[in-house]
Tab-separated table of C-alpha atoms in Angstrom:
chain	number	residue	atom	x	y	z
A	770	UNK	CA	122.395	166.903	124.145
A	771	UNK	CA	122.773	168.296	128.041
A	772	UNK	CA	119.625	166.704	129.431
A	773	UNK	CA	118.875	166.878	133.278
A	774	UNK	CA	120.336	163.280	134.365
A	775	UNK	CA	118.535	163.326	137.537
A	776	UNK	CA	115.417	163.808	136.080
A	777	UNK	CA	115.854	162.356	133.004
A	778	UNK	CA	117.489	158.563	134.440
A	779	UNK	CA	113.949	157.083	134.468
A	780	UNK	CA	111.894	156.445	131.985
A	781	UNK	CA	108.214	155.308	131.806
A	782	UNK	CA	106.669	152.638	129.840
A	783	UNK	CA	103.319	154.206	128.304
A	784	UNK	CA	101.659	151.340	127.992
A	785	UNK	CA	102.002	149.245	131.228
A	786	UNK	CA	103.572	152.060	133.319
A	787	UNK	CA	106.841	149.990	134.370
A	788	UNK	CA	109.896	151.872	135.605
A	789	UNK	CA	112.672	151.280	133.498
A	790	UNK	CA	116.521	152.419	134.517
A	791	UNK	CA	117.563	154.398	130.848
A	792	UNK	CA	121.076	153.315	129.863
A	793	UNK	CA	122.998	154.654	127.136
A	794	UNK	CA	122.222	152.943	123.521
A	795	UNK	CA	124.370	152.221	120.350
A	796	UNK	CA	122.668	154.499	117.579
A	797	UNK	CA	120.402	152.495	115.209
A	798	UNK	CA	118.885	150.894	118.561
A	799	UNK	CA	115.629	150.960	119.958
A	800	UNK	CA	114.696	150.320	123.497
A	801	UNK	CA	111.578	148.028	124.349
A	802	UNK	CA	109.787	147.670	127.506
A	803	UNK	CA	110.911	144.471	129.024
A	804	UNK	CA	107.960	143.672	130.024
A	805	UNK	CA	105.557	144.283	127.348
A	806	UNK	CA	107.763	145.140	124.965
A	807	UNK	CA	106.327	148.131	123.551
A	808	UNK	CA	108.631	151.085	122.062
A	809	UNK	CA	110.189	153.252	125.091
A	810	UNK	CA	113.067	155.529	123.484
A	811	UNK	CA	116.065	155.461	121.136
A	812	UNK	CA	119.067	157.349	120.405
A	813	UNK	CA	118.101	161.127	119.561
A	814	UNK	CA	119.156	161.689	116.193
A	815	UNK	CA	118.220	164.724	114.372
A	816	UNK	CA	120.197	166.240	111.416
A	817	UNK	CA	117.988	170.171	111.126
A	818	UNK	CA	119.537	170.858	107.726
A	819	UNK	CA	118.772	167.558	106.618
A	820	UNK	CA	115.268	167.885	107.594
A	821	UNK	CA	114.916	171.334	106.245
A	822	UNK	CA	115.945	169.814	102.983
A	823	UNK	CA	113.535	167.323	103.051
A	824	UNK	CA	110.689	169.374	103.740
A	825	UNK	CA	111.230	171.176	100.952
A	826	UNK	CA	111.460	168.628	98.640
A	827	UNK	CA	108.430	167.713	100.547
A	828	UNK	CA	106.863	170.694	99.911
A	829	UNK	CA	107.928	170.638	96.566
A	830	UNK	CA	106.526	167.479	95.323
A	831	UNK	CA	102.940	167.914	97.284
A	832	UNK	CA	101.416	170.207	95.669
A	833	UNK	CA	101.667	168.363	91.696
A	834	UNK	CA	101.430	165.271	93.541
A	835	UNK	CA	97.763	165.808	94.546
A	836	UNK	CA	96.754	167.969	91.537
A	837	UNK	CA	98.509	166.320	88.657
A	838	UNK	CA	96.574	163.266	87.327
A	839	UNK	CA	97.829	159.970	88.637
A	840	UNK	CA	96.514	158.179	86.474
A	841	UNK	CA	94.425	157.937	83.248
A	842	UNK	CA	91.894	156.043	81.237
A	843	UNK	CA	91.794	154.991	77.885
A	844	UNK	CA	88.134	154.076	76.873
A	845	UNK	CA	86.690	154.303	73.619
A	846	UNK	CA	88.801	156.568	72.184
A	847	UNK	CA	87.883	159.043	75.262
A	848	UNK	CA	90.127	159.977	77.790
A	849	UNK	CA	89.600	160.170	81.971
A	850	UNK	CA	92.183	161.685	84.571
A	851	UNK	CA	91.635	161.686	87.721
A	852	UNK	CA	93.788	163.729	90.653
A	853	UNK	CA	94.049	162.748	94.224
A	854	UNK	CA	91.896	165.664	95.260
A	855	UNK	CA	89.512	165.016	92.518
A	856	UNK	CA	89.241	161.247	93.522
A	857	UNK	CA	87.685	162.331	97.138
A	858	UNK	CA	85.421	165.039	95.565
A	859	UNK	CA	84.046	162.754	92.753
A	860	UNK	CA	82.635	160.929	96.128
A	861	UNK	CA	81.309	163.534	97.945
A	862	UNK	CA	79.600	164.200	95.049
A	863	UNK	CA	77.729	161.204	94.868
A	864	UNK	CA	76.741	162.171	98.509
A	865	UNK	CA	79.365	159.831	100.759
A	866	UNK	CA	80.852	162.772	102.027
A	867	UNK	CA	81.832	160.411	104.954
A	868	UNK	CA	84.415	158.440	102.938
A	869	UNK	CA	85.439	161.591	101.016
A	870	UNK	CA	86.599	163.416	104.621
A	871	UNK	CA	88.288	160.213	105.522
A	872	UNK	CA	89.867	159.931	101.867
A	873	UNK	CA	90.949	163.699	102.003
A	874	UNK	CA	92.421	163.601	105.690
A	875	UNK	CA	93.955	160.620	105.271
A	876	UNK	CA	95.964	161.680	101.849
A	877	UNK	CA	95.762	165.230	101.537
A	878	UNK	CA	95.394	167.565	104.378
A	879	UNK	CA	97.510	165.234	107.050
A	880	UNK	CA	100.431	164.847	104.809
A	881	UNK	CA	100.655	168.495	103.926
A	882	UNK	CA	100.218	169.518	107.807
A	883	UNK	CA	102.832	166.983	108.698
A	884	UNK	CA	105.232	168.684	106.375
A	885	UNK	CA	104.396	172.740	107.468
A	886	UNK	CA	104.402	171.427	111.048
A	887	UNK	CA	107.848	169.909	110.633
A	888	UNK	CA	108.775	173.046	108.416
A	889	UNK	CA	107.970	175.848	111.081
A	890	UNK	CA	109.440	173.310	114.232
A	891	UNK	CA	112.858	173.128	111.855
A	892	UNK	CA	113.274	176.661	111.121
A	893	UNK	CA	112.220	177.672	114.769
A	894	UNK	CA	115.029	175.512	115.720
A	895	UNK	CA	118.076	176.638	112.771
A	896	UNK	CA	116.989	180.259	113.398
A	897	UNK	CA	116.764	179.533	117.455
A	898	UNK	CA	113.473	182.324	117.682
A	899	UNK	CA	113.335	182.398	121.540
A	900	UNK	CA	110.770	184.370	121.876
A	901	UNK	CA	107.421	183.500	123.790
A	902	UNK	CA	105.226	183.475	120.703
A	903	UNK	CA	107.700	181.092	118.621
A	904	UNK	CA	107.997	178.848	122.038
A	905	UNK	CA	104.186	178.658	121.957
A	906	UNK	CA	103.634	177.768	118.541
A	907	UNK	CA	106.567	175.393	118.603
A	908	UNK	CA	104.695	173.676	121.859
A	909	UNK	CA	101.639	173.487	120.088
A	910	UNK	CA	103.113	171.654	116.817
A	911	UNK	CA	104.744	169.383	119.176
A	912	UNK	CA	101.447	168.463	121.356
A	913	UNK	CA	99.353	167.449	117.759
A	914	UNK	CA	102.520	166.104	116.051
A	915	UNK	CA	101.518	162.191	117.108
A	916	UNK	CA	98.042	162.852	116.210
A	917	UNK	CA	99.064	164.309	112.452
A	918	UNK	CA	101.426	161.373	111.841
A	919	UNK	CA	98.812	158.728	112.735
A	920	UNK	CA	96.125	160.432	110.365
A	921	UNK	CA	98.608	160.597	107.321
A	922	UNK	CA	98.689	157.723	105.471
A	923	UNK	CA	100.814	158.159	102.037
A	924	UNK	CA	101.746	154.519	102.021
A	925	UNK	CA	98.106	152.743	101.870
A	926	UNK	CA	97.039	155.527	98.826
A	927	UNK	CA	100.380	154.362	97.579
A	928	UNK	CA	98.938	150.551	97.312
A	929	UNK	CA	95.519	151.834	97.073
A	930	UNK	CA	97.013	152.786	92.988
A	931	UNK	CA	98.269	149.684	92.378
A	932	UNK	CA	95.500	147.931	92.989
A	933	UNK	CA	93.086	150.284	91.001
A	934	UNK	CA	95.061	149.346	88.492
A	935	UNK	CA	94.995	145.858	88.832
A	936	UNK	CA	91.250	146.067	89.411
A	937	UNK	CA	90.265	148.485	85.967
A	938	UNK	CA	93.297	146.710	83.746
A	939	UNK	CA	90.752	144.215	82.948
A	940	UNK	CA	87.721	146.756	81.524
A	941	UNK	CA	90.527	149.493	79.820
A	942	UNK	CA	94.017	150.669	79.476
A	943	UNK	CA	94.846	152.723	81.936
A	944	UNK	CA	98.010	154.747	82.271
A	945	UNK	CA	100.174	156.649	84.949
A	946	UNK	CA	100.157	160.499	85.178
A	947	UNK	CA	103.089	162.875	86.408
A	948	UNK	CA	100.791	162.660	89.875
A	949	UNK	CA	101.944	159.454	89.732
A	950	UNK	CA	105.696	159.833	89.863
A	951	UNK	CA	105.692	163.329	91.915
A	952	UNK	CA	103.495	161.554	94.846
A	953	UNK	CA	105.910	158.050	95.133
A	954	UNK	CA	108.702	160.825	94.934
A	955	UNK	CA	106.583	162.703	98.234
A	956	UNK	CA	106.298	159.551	99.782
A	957	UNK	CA	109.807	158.478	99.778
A	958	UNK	CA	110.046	161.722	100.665
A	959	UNK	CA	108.614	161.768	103.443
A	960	UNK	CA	109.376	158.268	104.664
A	961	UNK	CA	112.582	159.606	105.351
A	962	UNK	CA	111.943	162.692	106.734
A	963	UNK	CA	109.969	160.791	109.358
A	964	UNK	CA	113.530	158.583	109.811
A	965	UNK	CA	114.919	161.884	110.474
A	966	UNK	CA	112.385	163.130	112.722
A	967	UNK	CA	112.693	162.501	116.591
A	968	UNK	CA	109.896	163.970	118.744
A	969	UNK	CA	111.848	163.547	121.879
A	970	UNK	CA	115.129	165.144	120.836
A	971	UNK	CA	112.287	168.545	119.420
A	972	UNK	CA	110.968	168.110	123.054
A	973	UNK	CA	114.475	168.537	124.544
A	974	UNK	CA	115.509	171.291	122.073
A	975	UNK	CA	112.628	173.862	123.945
A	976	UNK	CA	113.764	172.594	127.295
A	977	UNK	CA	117.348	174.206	126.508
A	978	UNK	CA	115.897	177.493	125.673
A	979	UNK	CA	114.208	177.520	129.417
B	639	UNK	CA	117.264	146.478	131.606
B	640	UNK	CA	117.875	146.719	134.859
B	641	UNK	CA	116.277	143.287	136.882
B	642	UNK	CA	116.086	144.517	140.464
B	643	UNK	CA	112.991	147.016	139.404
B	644	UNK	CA	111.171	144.553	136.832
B	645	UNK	CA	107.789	144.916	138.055
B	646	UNK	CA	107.621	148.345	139.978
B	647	UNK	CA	104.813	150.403	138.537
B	648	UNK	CA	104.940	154.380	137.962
B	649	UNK	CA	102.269	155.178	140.082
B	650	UNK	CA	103.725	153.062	143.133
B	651	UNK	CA	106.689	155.445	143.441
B	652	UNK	CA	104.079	158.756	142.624
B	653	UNK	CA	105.208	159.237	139.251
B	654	UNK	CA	103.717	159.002	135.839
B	655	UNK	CA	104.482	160.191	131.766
B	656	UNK	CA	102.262	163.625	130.637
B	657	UNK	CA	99.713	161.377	127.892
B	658	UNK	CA	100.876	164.390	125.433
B	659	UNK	CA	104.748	164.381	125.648
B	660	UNK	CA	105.744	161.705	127.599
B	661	UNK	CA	107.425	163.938	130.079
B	662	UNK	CA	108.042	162.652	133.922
B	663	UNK	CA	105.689	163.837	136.184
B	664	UNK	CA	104.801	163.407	139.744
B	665	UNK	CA	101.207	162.132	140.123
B	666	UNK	CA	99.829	165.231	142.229
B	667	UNK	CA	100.756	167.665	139.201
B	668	UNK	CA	97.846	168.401	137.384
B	669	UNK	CA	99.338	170.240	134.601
B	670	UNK	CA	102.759	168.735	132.625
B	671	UNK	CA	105.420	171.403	133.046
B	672	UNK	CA	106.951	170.877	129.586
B	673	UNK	CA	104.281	171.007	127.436
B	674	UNK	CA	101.482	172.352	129.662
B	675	UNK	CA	98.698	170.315	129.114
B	676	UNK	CA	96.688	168.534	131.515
B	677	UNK	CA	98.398	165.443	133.591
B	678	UNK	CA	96.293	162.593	134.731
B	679	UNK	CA	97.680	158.958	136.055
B	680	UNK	CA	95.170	156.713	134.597
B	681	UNK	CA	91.987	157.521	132.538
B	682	UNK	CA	89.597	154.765	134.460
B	683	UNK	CA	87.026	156.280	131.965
B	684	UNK	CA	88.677	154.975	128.693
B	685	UNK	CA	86.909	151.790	129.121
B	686	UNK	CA	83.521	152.830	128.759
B	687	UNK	CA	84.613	155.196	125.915
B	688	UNK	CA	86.255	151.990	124.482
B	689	UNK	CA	83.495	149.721	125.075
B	690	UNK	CA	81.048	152.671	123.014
B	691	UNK	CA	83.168	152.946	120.600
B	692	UNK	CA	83.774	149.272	119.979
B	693	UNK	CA	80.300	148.149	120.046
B	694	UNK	CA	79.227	150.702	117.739
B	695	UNK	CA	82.008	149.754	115.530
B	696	UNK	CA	80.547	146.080	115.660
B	697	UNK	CA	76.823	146.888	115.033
B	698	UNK	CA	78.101	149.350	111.572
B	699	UNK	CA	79.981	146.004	110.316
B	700	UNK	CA	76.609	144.510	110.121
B	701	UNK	CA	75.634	146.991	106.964
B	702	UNK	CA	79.005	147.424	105.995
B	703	UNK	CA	79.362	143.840	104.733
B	704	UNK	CA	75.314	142.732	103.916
B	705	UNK	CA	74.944	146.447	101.960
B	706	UNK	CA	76.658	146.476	98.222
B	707	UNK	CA	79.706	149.131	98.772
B	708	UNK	CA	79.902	149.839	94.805
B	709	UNK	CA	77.662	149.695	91.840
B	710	UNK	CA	79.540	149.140	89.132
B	711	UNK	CA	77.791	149.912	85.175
B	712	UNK	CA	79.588	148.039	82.382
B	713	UNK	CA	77.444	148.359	79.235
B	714	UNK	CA	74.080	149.150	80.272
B	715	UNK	CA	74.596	145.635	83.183
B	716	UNK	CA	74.307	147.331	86.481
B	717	UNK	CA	76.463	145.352	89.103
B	718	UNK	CA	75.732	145.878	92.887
B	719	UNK	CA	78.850	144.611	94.747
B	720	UNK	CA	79.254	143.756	98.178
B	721	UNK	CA	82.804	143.508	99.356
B	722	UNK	CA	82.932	139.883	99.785
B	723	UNK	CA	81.139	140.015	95.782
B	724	UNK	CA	83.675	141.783	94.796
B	725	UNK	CA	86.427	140.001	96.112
B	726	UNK	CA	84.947	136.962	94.567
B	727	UNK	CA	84.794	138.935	91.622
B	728	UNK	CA	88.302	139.629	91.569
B	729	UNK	CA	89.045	135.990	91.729
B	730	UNK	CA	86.791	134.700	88.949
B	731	UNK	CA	89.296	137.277	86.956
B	732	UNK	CA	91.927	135.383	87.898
B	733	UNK	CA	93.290	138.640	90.310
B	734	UNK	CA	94.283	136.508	93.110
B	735	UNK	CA	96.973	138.681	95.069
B	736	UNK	CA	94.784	141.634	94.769
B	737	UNK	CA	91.924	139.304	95.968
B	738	UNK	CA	93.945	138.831	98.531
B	739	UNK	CA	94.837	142.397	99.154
B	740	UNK	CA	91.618	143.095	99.191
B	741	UNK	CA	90.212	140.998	101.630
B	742	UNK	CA	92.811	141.158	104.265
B	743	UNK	CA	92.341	145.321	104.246
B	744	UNK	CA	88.499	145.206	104.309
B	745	UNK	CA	87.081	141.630	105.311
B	746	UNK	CA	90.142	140.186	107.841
B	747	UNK	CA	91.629	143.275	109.476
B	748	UNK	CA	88.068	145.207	110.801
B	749	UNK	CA	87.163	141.822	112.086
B	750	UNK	CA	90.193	140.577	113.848
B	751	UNK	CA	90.450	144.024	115.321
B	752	UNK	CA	86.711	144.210	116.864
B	753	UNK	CA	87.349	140.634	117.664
B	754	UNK	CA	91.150	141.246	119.428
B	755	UNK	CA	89.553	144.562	121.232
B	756	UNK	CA	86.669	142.902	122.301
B	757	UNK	CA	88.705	140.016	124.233
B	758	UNK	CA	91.214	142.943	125.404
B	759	UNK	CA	88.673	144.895	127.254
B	760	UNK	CA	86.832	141.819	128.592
B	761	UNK	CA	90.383	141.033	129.944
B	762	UNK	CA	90.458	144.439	131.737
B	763	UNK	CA	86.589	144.672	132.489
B	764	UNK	CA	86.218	140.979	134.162
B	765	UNK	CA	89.723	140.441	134.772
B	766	UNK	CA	89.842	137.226	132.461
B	767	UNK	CA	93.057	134.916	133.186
B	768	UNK	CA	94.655	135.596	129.920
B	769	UNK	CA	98.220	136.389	129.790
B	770	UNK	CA	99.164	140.234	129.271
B	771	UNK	CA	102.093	139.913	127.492
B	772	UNK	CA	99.924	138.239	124.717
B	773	UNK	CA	97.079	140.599	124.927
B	774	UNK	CA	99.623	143.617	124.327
B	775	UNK	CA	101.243	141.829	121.669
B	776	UNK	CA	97.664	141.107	120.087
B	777	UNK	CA	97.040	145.529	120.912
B	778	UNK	CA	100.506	146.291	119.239
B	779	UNK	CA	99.158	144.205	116.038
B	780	UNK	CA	95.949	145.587	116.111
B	781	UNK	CA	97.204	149.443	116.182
B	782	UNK	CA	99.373	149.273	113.364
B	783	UNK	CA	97.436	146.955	111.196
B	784	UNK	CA	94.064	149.220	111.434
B	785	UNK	CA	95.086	151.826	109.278
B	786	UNK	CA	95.883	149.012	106.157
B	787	UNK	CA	91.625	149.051	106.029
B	788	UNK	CA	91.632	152.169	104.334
B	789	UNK	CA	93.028	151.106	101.571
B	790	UNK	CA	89.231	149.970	100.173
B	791	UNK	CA	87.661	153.523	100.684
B	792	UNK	CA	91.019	154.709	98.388
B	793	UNK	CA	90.507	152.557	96.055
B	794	UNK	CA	86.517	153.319	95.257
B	795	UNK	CA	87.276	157.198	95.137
B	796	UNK	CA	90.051	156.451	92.553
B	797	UNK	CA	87.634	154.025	90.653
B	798	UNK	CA	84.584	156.250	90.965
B	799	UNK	CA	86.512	159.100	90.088
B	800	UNK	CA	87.633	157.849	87.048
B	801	UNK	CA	84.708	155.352	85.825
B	802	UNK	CA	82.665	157.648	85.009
B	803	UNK	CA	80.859	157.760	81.052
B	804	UNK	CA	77.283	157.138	82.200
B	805	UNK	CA	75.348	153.922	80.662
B	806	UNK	CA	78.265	152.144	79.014
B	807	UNK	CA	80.976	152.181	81.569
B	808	UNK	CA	80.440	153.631	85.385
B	809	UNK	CA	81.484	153.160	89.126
B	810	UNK	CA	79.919	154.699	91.876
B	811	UNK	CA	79.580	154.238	95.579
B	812	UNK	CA	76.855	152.890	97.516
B	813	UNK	CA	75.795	152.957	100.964
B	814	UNK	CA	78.135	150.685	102.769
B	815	UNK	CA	80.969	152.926	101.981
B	816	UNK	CA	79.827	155.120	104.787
B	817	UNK	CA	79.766	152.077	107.018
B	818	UNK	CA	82.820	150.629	106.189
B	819	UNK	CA	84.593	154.392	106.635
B	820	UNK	CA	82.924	154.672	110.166
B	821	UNK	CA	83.737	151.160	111.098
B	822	UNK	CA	87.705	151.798	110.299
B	823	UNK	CA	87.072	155.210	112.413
B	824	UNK	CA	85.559	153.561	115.222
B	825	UNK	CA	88.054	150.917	115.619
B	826	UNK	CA	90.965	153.558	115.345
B	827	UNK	CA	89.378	155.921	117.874
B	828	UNK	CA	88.690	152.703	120.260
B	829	UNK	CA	92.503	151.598	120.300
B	830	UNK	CA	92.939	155.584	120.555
B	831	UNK	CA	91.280	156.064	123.946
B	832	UNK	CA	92.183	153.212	125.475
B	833	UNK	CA	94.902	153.389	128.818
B	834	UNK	CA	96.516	150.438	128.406
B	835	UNK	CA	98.415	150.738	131.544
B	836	UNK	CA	94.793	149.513	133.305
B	837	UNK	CA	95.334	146.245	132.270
B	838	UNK	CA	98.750	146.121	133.902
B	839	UNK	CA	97.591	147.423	137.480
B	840	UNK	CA	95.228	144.495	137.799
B	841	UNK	CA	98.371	142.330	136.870
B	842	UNK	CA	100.080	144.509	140.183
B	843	UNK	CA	96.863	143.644	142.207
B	844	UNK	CA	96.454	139.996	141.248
B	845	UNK	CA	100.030	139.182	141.801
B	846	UNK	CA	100.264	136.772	138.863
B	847	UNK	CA	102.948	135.866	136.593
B	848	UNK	CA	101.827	135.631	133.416
């Protein structure tokens, strides 16, 4: 990376707004404020094939993982399946259309913009489209990329199972669907593909094409 | 990090990070050349958005906890369950670590965050003598600890989805859902708003050391 030393040989904390001298770190490393030790910076590192790779295996595995059963009940001789998408709407059906955005956000739309948005930044990149239109929608992705992480939350559905489980095991058998598997698949997925991702080194790419 | 600079702030030296990309910027730009959204130093006004947002939060735990938050049919017995009932539920089953689960996500972690953000912006509103480092360590906790609440409004959309065979065996949810979905919303969008870097100008103005 050829960043602008001069400009680039300070860095800000964001939460107590010291001024911290950057210096040069071993990869693997993250820098903390020293005085509040929140997260400043780390090492820039950003494979774009590997990341194109896992978006697509991303991509992939979204689309059975929220409209494949995950998981199903036994009861009576009569069985229930229930998706991820069908979870949220069985809610706002009941009227708490509150809790069914929130549900739907938080494990559906979020994750799946969180993958395009990493998509279209990645191939922007590998294919290096200069033009203005490409630079604006690249901007854009990069402005509401902290905003779409924050709102997807794979993991806590992840639990969220489990405990379902735990909770009907008692009243039925229950079993897993193929939702099951494909979404821990996406979320491992994705896990890593937010290792991979570094919004600092995506904000330095479009200052090179200046 | 470099010692001879520990406690200059941003601002002193007319400097200060774009809130969107964390770009260096000089405090009289108004608009962040890199990503070219508005620049502003400190948002004095993110304590009374805080403050709104918090006490609302506060007031909707009220009927989030006292209202029953499923109603649960099990051979014509209709169950109204508050979450503390149905954690204590889950323990007469013998369920302990998903009793415990269960009440860290939706009893422990909505309190202790109204409770930590409460004393945080007394801290910045009256200018209480607590130390800072603490208070952002308590912040750092509360941020990435909030989103673990959700986990309850997952786990009734799963249940309600697939409990679902009218008088013998049925889940649905009841009105504290909504509450409990805008109290976790609330609290998010409160730690959201919020410039910490206000707390550590006062520290600049008081002179203290702690």
């Amino acid at each position: 990376m050829d960043r602008d030393v001069l400009d680039k040989s300070i860095v800000l904390c964001r939460s107590c707004d010291l001024v911290v001298r950057k210096r040069a770190l071993p990869s693997g490393v993250r820098a903390l404020c020293p005085r509040c030790n929140s997260y400043l910076y780390d090492t820039p590192y950003c494979s774009i094939n590997g990341m194109l790779a896992l978006c697509l295996a991303a991509l992939a595995l979204y689309f059975p993982a929220n409209f494949f059963p995950v998981l199903e009940l036994h009861f009576l001789g009569s069985i229930r399946t229930t998706t991820i998408f069908g979870g949220a709407m069985s809610v706002a059906d009941q009227g708490y259309w509150v809790v069914a955005i929130a549900v739907l956000t938080a494990a559906v739309i979020a994750p799946g913009l969180l993958i395009l948005s990493v998509l279209f930044q990645v191939l922007i990149v590998k294919y290096q489209l200069h033009n203005p239109f490409f630079r604006k929608i690249y901007k854009g992705f990069l402005c509401q990329h902290k905003l779409i992480s924050q709102l997807s939350m794979l993991e806590i559905y992840m639990i969220s199972i489990f405990v379902s489980v735990f909770q009907l095991s008692d009243y039925t058998d229950l079993y897993f669907g193929i939702g099951t598997f494909c979404f821990t698949m996406l979320f491992i997925v994705v896990i890593f593909l937010q290792r991979e991702y570094d919004i600092e080194h995506m904000w330095s790419v479009l200052d090179e094409y200046q | 990090m470099s010692t001879s600079n520990t406690s200059v702030q941003g601002q002193r030296l007319g400097l200060t990070c774009c809130p969107t990309c964390t770009n260096l910027c000089q405090t009289q730009q108004t608009i962040c050349s890199r990503c070219g959204q508005a620049v502003t130093s400190r948002d004095h006004s993110s304590i009374q958005k805080s403050w709104a947002l918090l006490i609302t939060a506060a007031i909707l735990l009220f009927p989030a906890n006292l209202y029953p938050i499923t109603v649960m049919t099990s051979q014509g017995q209709v169950r109204k369950d508050t979450i503390f009932s149905g954690i204590n539920h889950l323990i007469q089953l013998d369920l302990l670590p998903i009793a415990i689960i269960l009440f860290t996500a939706s009893i422990l972690v909505p309190m202790l965050k109204i409770v930590g953000l409460g004393i945080y912006l007394l801290a910045i509103s009256f200018e209480l003598p607590i130390s800072k480092r603490k208070l952002m360590a308590g912040f750092h906790i509360i941020e990435w600890i909030g989103r673990w609440s959700m986990l309850d409004l997952f786990v009734i959309s799963i249940t309600a989805a697939l409990v679902n065979m009218g008088q013998i065996f049925d889940a649905k949810p009841a009105p504290a859902a909504t509450a409990f979905a805008l109290v976790i919303l609330l609290t998010q969008l409160a730690a959201k708003v919020l410039d910490t870097r206000l707390l550590w100008d006062r520290l600049e103005s008081n002179d203290d050391r702690n």
